[in-house]
PDB file of C-alpha atoms and ligand atoms in Angstrom:
ATOM      1  CA  UNK A  14      18.388  -9.502  -2.553  1.00 66.00           C
ATOM      2  CA  UNK A  15      19.832  -9.533  -6.062  1.00 70.00           C
ATOM      3  CA  UNK A  16      21.116  -6.575  -8.136  1.00 81.00           C
ATOM      4  CA  UNK A  17      18.244  -5.367 -10.601  1.00 79.00           C
ATOM      5  CA  UNK A  18      18.840  -5.286 -14.341  1.00 80.00           C
ATOM      6  CA  UNK A  19      18.336  -1.536 -15.953  1.00 76.00           C
ATOM      7  CA  UNK A  20      14.708  -2.995 -17.160  1.00 83.00           C
ATOM      8  CA  UNK A  21      13.901  -4.441 -14.018  1.00 94.00           C
ATOM      9  CA  UNK A  22      11.314  -3.844 -11.583  1.00 97.00           C
ATOM     10  CA  UNK A  23      12.385  -2.744  -7.576  1.00 98.00           C
ATOM     11  CA  UNK A  24      11.442  -3.797  -4.338  1.00 98.00           C
ATOM     12  CA  UNK A  25      10.165  -0.265  -2.412  1.00 98.00           C
ATOM     13  CA  UNK A  26       9.545   0.113   1.142  1.00 99.00           C
ATOM     14  CA  UNK A  27       8.217   3.311   2.283  1.00 98.00           C
ATOM     15  CA  UNK A  28       7.437   2.752   6.639  1.00 98.00           C
ATOM     16  CA  UNK A  29       8.032   5.185   9.828  1.00 98.00           C
ATOM     17  CA  UNK A  30       5.544   6.685  11.689  1.00 97.00           C
ATOM     18  CA  UNK A  31       5.594  10.064  10.146  1.00 97.00           C
ATOM     19  CA  UNK A  32       3.341  11.149   7.374  1.00 97.00           C
ATOM     20  CA  UNK A  33       3.932  10.564   3.284  1.00 97.00           C
ATOM     21  CA  UNK A  34       4.050   7.035   2.900  1.00 97.00           C
ATOM     22  CA  UNK A  35       1.082   6.365   1.233  1.00 95.00           C
ATOM     23  CA  UNK A  36       1.085   9.991  -0.381  1.00 96.00           C
ATOM     24  CA  UNK A  37       4.549   8.904  -2.137  1.00 98.00           C
ATOM     25  CA  UNK A  38       3.430   6.219  -3.729  1.00 98.00           C
ATOM     26  CA  UNK A  39       0.788   8.041  -5.148  1.00 96.00           C
ATOM     27  CA  UNK A  40       3.552  10.230  -6.572  1.00 97.00           C
ATOM     28  CA  UNK A  41       4.964   7.140  -8.190  1.00 98.00           C
ATOM     29  CA  UNK A  42       1.829   6.394  -9.685  1.00 98.00           C
ATOM     30  CA  UNK A  43       1.312   9.788 -10.733  1.00 97.00           C
ATOM     31  CA  UNK A  44       4.687   9.232 -12.479  1.00 98.00           C
ATOM     32  CA  UNK A  45       4.780   6.400 -14.473  1.00 98.00           C
ATOM     33  CA  UNK A  46       1.414   6.646 -15.825  1.00 98.00           C
ATOM     34  CA  UNK A  47       3.258   9.369 -17.524  1.00 98.00           C
ATOM     35  CA  UNK A  48       5.586   6.970 -18.933  1.00 97.00           C
ATOM     36  CA  UNK A  49       2.375   4.820 -19.958  1.00 98.00           C
ATOM     37  CA  UNK A  50       3.300   2.577 -17.360  1.00 98.00           C
ATOM     38  CA  UNK A  51       0.376   0.112 -16.291  1.00 98.00           C
ATOM     39  CA  UNK A  52       0.044   0.502 -12.135  1.00 98.00           C
ATOM     40  CA  UNK A  53      -2.073  -1.374  -9.610  1.00 97.00           C
ATOM     41  CA  UNK A  54      -2.414   0.130  -6.149  1.00 96.00           C
ATOM     42  CA  UNK A  55      -4.235  -3.077  -3.672  1.00 95.00           C
ATOM     43  CA  UNK A  56      -5.678  -1.315  -0.435  1.00 91.00           C
ATOM     44  CA  UNK A  57      -4.991  -3.718   2.465  1.00 90.00           C
ATOM     45  CA  UNK A  58      -6.888  -1.345   5.280  1.00 83.00           C
ATOM     46  CA  UNK A  59      -9.042   0.980   3.786  1.00 66.00           C
ATOM     47  CA  UNK A  60     -11.534   3.754   5.999  1.00 59.00           C
ATOM     48  CA  UNK A  61     -15.408   3.211   5.375  1.00 60.00           C
ATOM     49  CA  UNK A  62     -14.804   7.315   4.793  1.00 62.00           C
ATOM     50  CA  UNK A  63     -14.298   8.670   1.891  1.00 73.00           C
ATOM     51  CA  UNK A  64     -10.720   9.506   0.351  1.00 81.00           C
ATOM     52  CA  UNK A  65      -9.746  11.553  -2.514  1.00 88.00           C
ATOM     53  CA  UNK A  66      -7.556   9.055  -4.539  1.00 88.00           C
ATOM     54  CA  UNK A  67     -11.037   6.742  -5.026  1.00 86.00           C
ATOM     55  CA  UNK A  68     -12.125   9.674  -7.333  1.00 91.00           C
ATOM     56  CA  UNK A  69      -8.650  10.897  -8.857  1.00 93.00           C
ATOM     57  CA  UNK A  70      -7.506   7.429  -9.717  1.00 93.00           C
ATOM     58  CA  UNK A  71     -10.366   6.911 -12.254  1.00 95.00           C
ATOM     59  CA  UNK A  72      -8.340  10.339 -13.942  1.00 97.00           C
ATOM     60  CA  UNK A  73      -5.316   7.943 -14.512  1.00 97.00           C
ATOM     61  CA  UNK A  74      -7.370   5.180 -15.912  1.00 97.00           C
ATOM     62  CA  UNK A  75      -6.716   2.774 -17.993  1.00 97.00           C
ATOM     63  CA  UNK A  76      -2.734   2.773 -16.593  1.00 98.00           C
ATOM     64  CA  UNK A  77      -4.206   2.876 -13.338  1.00 97.00           C
ATOM     65  CA  UNK A  78      -6.098   0.732 -11.541  1.00 96.00           C
ATOM     66  CA  UNK A  79      -7.479   0.892  -8.046  1.00 92.00           C
ATOM     67  CA  UNK A  80      -8.336  -2.778  -7.231  1.00 86.00           C
ATOM     68  CA  UNK A  81     -10.367  -2.190  -4.048  1.00 75.00           C
ATOM     69  CA  UNK A  82     -10.170  -5.920  -2.673  1.00 69.00           C
ATOM     70  CA  UNK A  83     -14.155  -6.407  -1.900  1.00 49.00           C
ATOM     71  CA  UNK A  84     -16.781  -4.783   0.784  1.00 47.00           C
ATOM     72  CA  UNK A  85     -14.993  -6.057   4.002  1.00 45.00           C
ATOM     73  CA  UNK A  86     -12.894  -3.381   3.892  1.00 47.00           C
ATOM     74  CA  UNK A  87     -13.534  -1.689   7.699  1.00 51.00           C
ATOM     75  CA  UNK A  88     -12.453   1.035   9.468  1.00 53.00           C
ATOM     76  CA  UNK A  89      -9.383   0.577  11.853  1.00 50.00           C
ATOM     77  CA  UNK A  90      -9.867   3.675  13.988  1.00 51.00           C
ATOM     78  CA  UNK A  91     -13.159   4.287  15.750  1.00 54.00           C
ATOM     79  CA  UNK A  92     -14.255   1.390  14.779  1.00 61.00           C
ATOM     80  CA  UNK A  93     -16.484  -1.940  16.199  1.00 66.00           C
ATOM     81  CA  UNK A  94     -16.247  -4.495  13.631  1.00 73.00           C
ATOM     82  CA  UNK A  95     -14.540  -7.737  14.908  1.00 78.00           C
ATOM     83  CA  UNK A  96     -11.092  -8.169  14.067  1.00 81.00           C
ATOM     84  CA  UNK A  97     -11.991 -11.097  11.823  1.00 83.00           C
ATOM     85  CA  UNK A  98     -13.412  -8.890   9.601  1.00 82.00           C
ATOM     86  CA  UNK A  99     -10.472  -7.369   8.909  1.00 83.00           C
ATOM     87  CA  UNK A 100      -8.543 -10.341   8.837  1.00 88.00           C
ATOM     88  CA  UNK A 101     -10.747 -11.655   6.055  1.00 88.00           C
ATOM     89  CA  UNK A 102     -10.329  -8.582   4.123  1.00 87.00           C
ATOM     90  CA  UNK A 103      -6.966  -8.563   4.460  1.00 91.00           C
ATOM     91  CA  UNK A 104      -6.159 -11.822   3.293  1.00 93.00           C
ATOM     92  CA  UNK A 105      -8.422 -11.032   0.142  1.00 92.00           C
ATOM     93  CA  UNK A 106      -6.146  -8.244  -0.719  1.00 94.00           C
ATOM     94  CA  UNK A 107      -3.303 -10.889  -0.613  1.00 97.00           C
ATOM     95  CA  UNK A 108      -4.947 -13.034  -2.945  1.00 96.00           C
ATOM     96  CA  UNK A 109      -5.904 -10.209  -5.089  1.00 95.00           C
ATOM     97  CA  UNK A 110      -2.038  -8.756  -5.212  1.00 97.00           C
ATOM     98  CA  UNK A 111      -0.872 -12.935  -5.980  1.00 97.00           C
ATOM     99  CA  UNK A 112      -3.155 -12.998  -8.778  1.00 96.00           C
ATOM    100  CA  UNK A 113      -2.363  -9.298 -10.069  1.00 96.00           C
ATOM    101  CA  UNK A 114       1.020  -9.920  -9.536  1.00 96.00           C
ATOM    102  CA  UNK A 115       1.513 -13.327 -11.533  1.00 95.00           C
ATOM    103  CA  UNK A 116      -0.912 -12.118 -14.108  1.00 96.00           C
ATOM    104  CA  UNK A 117       2.213 -10.279 -15.689  1.00 94.00           C
ATOM    105  CA  UNK A 118       0.020  -7.552 -16.666  1.00 96.00           C
ATOM    106  CA  UNK A 119       1.737  -4.187 -14.387  1.00 97.00           C
ATOM    107  CA  UNK A 120       4.888  -2.740 -14.670  1.00 98.00           C
ATOM    108  CA  UNK A 121       4.455  -1.141 -10.918  1.00 98.00           C
ATOM    109  CA  UNK A 122       2.026  -3.323  -7.778  1.00 98.00           C
ATOM    110  CA  UNK A 123       2.011  -1.201  -5.174  1.00 98.00           C
ATOM    111  CA  UNK A 124       0.600  -3.124  -1.791  1.00 97.00           C
ATOM    112  CA  UNK A 125      -0.758   0.075   0.354  1.00 95.00           C
ATOM    113  CA  UNK A 126      -0.351  -0.201   4.117  1.00 94.00           C
ATOM    114  CA  UNK A 127       0.946  -4.168   3.988  1.00 96.00           C
ATOM    115  CA  UNK A 128       3.153  -3.813   6.125  1.00 97.00           C
ATOM    116  CA  UNK A 129       0.386  -2.407   9.068  1.00 94.00           C
ATOM    117  CA  UNK A 130      -1.870  -5.197   8.248  1.00 94.00           C
ATOM    118  CA  UNK A 131       1.347  -7.757   9.024  1.00 96.00           C
ATOM    119  CA  UNK A 132       2.306  -6.127  11.725  1.00 96.00           C
ATOM    120  CA  UNK A 133      -1.208  -6.423  13.162  1.00 93.00           C
ATOM    121  CA  UNK A 134      -1.590 -10.090  12.008  1.00 95.00           C
ATOM    122  CA  UNK A 135      -3.899 -10.192   9.454  1.00 93.00           C
ATOM    123  CA  UNK A 136      -2.098 -11.690   7.307  1.00 95.00           C
ATOM    124  CA  UNK A 137       1.189 -13.971   6.897  1.00 97.00           C
ATOM    125  CA  UNK A 138       4.950 -12.968   6.802  1.00 98.00           C
ATOM    126  CA  UNK A 139       5.313 -16.195   4.435  1.00 98.00           C
ATOM    127  CA  UNK A 140       2.407 -14.583   1.837  1.00 98.00           C
ATOM    128  CA  UNK A 141       4.133 -11.546   2.036  1.00 98.00           C
ATOM    129  CA  UNK A 142       7.846 -12.929   1.440  1.00 98.00           C
ATOM    130  CA  UNK A 143       6.170 -15.308  -1.166  1.00 98.00           C
ATOM    131  CA  UNK A 144       4.787 -12.277  -2.998  1.00 98.00           C
ATOM    132  CA  UNK A 145       7.699 -10.516  -2.915  1.00 98.00           C
ATOM    133  CA  UNK A 146      10.003 -12.842  -4.297  1.00 97.00           C
ATOM    134  CA  UNK A 147       7.235 -14.293  -6.909  1.00 96.00           C
ATOM    135  CA  UNK A 148       6.921 -10.996  -8.421  1.00 96.00           C
ATOM    136  CA  UNK A 149       7.906 -10.865 -12.280  1.00 97.00           C
ATOM    137  CA  UNK A 150      11.326  -9.153 -12.723  1.00 95.00           C
ATOM    138  CA  UNK A 151      10.603  -6.241 -15.185  1.00 97.00           C
ATOM    139  CA  UNK A 152       7.775  -5.416 -11.763  1.00 98.00           C
ATOM    140  CA  UNK A 153       8.524  -2.735  -9.159  1.00 98.00           C
ATOM    141  CA  UNK A 154       6.837  -3.840  -5.708  1.00 98.00           C
ATOM    142  CA  UNK A 155       5.771  -0.617  -3.262  1.00 98.00           C
ATOM    143  CA  UNK A 156       5.130  -1.903   0.035  1.00 98.00           C
ATOM    144  CA  UNK A 157       3.473   0.801   2.188  1.00 97.00           C
ATOM    145  CA  UNK A 158       2.797   1.260   6.102  1.00 96.00           C
ATOM    146  CA  UNK A 159       4.348   1.408   9.230  1.00 97.00           C
ATOM    147  CA  UNK A 160       5.465  -1.193  11.240  1.00 98.00           C
ATOM    148  CA  UNK A 161       7.557  -2.843   8.253  1.00 98.00           C
ATOM    149  CA  UNK A 162       9.452  -6.162   9.218  1.00 98.00           C
ATOM    150  CA  UNK A 163      12.867  -6.822   9.165  1.00 98.00           C
ATOM    151  CA  UNK A 164      12.697  -9.607   6.769  1.00 98.00           C
ATOM    152  CA  UNK A 165      10.715  -7.599   4.209  1.00 98.00           C
ATOM    153  CA  UNK A 166      13.506  -4.559   4.672  1.00 98.00           C
ATOM    154  CA  UNK A 167      16.170  -7.344   4.271  1.00 98.00           C
ATOM    155  CA  UNK A 168      14.639  -8.076   0.715  1.00 98.00           C
ATOM    156  CA  UNK A 169      13.803  -4.486  -0.695  1.00 98.00           C
ATOM    157  CA  UNK A 170      16.378  -2.611  -2.713  1.00 98.00           C
ATOM    158  CA  UNK A 171      15.181   1.480  -1.222  1.00 98.00           C
ATOM    159  CA  UNK A 172      13.314   1.361   1.852  1.00 98.00           C
ATOM    160  CA  UNK A 173      12.585   4.922   2.987  1.00 98.00           C
ATOM    161  CA  UNK A 174      11.693   5.614   6.448  1.00 98.00           C
ATOM    162  CA  UNK A 175       9.102   8.725   6.789  1.00 98.00           C
ATOM    163  CA  UNK A 176      10.106  10.081  10.348  1.00 98.00           C
ATOM    164  CA  UNK A 177       7.568  12.613  12.112  1.00 97.00           C
ATOM    165  CA  UNK A 178       8.797  16.003  13.163  1.00 97.00           C
ATOM    166  CA  UNK A 179       5.462  17.736  13.544  1.00 95.00           C
ATOM    167  CA  UNK A 180       2.080  16.312  12.739  1.00 94.00           C
ATOM    168  CA  UNK A 181      -0.744  18.927  12.987  1.00 93.00           C
ATOM    169  CA  UNK A 182      -2.644  16.262  14.521  1.00 90.00           C
ATOM    170  CA  UNK A 183      -0.279  16.583  17.303  1.00 88.00           C
ATOM    171  CA  UNK A 184      -2.409  19.784  18.129  1.00 92.00           C
ATOM    172  CA  UNK A 185      -5.810  18.087  17.750  1.00 93.00           C
ATOM    173  CA  UNK A 186      -6.028  19.380  14.593  1.00 92.00           C
ATOM    174  CA  UNK A 187      -7.830  17.409  12.527  1.00 92.00           C
ATOM    175  CA  UNK A 188      -7.165  15.333   9.023  1.00 90.00           C
ATOM    176  CA  UNK A 189      -7.370  17.735   6.290  1.00 92.00           C
ATOM    177  CA  UNK A 190      -9.496  16.637   3.155  1.00 93.00           C
ATOM    178  CA  UNK A 191      -7.280  16.686  -0.114  1.00 95.00           C
ATOM    179  CA  UNK A 192      -3.932  16.656   2.483  1.00 94.00           C
ATOM    180  CA  UNK A 193      -4.838  13.715   4.503  1.00 92.00           C
ATOM    181  CA  UNK A 194      -7.588  12.005   2.505  1.00 90.00           C
TER     182      UNK A 194
HETATM  183  P1  LIG B  22      -0.403   9.408   3.695  1.00 94.53           P
HETATM  184  O1  LIG B  22      -1.579   8.737   3.460  1.00 94.53           O
HETATM  185  O2  LIG B  22      -1.065  11.037   4.518  1.00 94.53           O
HETATM  186  O3  LIG B  22       0.573   9.787   3.092  1.00 94.53           O
HETATM  187  P2  LIG B  22       0.634   7.608   5.648  1.00 94.53           P
HETATM  188  O4  LIG B  22       0.456   6.449   4.671  1.00 94.53           O
HETATM  189  O5  LIG B  22       1.826   7.836   5.737  1.00 94.53           O
HETATM  190  O6  LIG B  22      -0.200   9.310   5.416  1.00 94.53           O
HETATM  191  P3  LIG B  22      -0.632   5.962   7.381  1.00 94.53           P
HETATM  192  O7  LIG B  22      -0.153   4.864   8.076  1.00 94.53           O
HETATM  193  O8  LIG B  22      -1.249   5.560   6.237  1.00 94.53           O
HETATM  194  O9  LIG B  22      -0.034   7.503   6.838  1.00 94.53           O
HETATM  195  O10 LIG B  22      -2.247   7.149   7.954  1.00 94.53           O
HETATM  196  C1  LIG B  22      -3.277   7.448   7.133  1.00 94.53           C
HETATM  197  C2  LIG B  22      -3.420   8.852   7.586  1.00 94.53           C
HETATM  198  O11 LIG B  22      -2.951   9.149   9.442  1.00 94.53           O
HETATM  199  C3  LIG B  22      -3.797  10.039   6.616  1.00 94.53           C
HETATM  200  O12 LIG B  22      -4.705  10.914   7.056  1.00 94.53           O
HETATM  201  C4  LIG B  22      -2.498  11.270   7.542  1.00 94.53           C
HETATM  202  O13 LIG B  22      -2.643  12.219   7.057  1.00 94.53           O
HETATM  203  C5  LIG B  22      -2.612  10.683   9.045  1.00 94.53           C
HETATM  204  N1  LIG B  22      -1.376  10.533   9.280  1.00 94.53           N
HETATM  205  C6  LIG B  22      -0.319  10.323   8.754  1.00 94.53           C
HETATM  206  N2  LIG B  22       0.677  10.261   9.652  1.00 94.53           N
HETATM  207  C7  LIG B  22       0.400  10.726  10.860  1.00 94.53           C
HETATM  208  C8  LIG B  22       0.884  10.973  12.175  1.00 94.53           C
HETATM  209  N3  LIG B  22       2.524  10.986  12.607  1.00 94.53           N
HETATM  210  N4  LIG B  22       0.190  11.681  12.995  1.00 94.53           N
HETATM  211  C9  LIG B  22      -1.413  11.992  12.950  1.00 94.53           C
HETATM  212  N5  LIG B  22      -1.823  10.916  11.808  1.00 94.53           N
HETATM  213  C10 LIG B  22      -0.705  10.852  10.301  1.00 94.53           C
HETATM  214 MG1  LIG B  23      -1.130   5.184   4.420  1.00 94.53          MG
END
């Protein structure tokens, strides 16, 4: 970890069991686009269900770009796809992340659920560390997902762990439209 200069980006990690990791990253998007900053968000694990930010992200274009890493994206929960499909999709997201980051065209790149993809061994630690270390100095990198690797935490400038106090899911209440997806 090096000390970032005032105009330089930082490495941010949102991890932990509690809800709010992806939501926090989307909060950064809203704030950054207000300054005309360019933000790209790459999904490492996404279900086949519809989620609101797929549509609302279009309203923040062209500054914001939601980058869907191809058709290989499959649901983790209740999902009967072979693990190899998840692996291919996550690896494709890695190559897209590297390419976008190195383009230098972004002020912020968000790697959504990358921590989780790594903890499931869908991607390699070496690739994640490469991405962090090769980031253009001006670009902020946001990594979300529970079970962030300790090597990633060490490289980060800002780490927040979401702590679950209560979640309606615990009382059998299903995911809510506009709140959870
Ligand atoms: P969100 O996208 O709502 O900010 P998250 O990114 O912190 O959630 P994920 O691990 O990505 O959490 O989980 C995605 C989905 O699971 C969301 O619908 C979210 O509301 C729900 N969820 C998050 N935390 C919990 C929890 N502790 N118990 C049950 N469901 C959860
Ligand atoms: Mg999430």
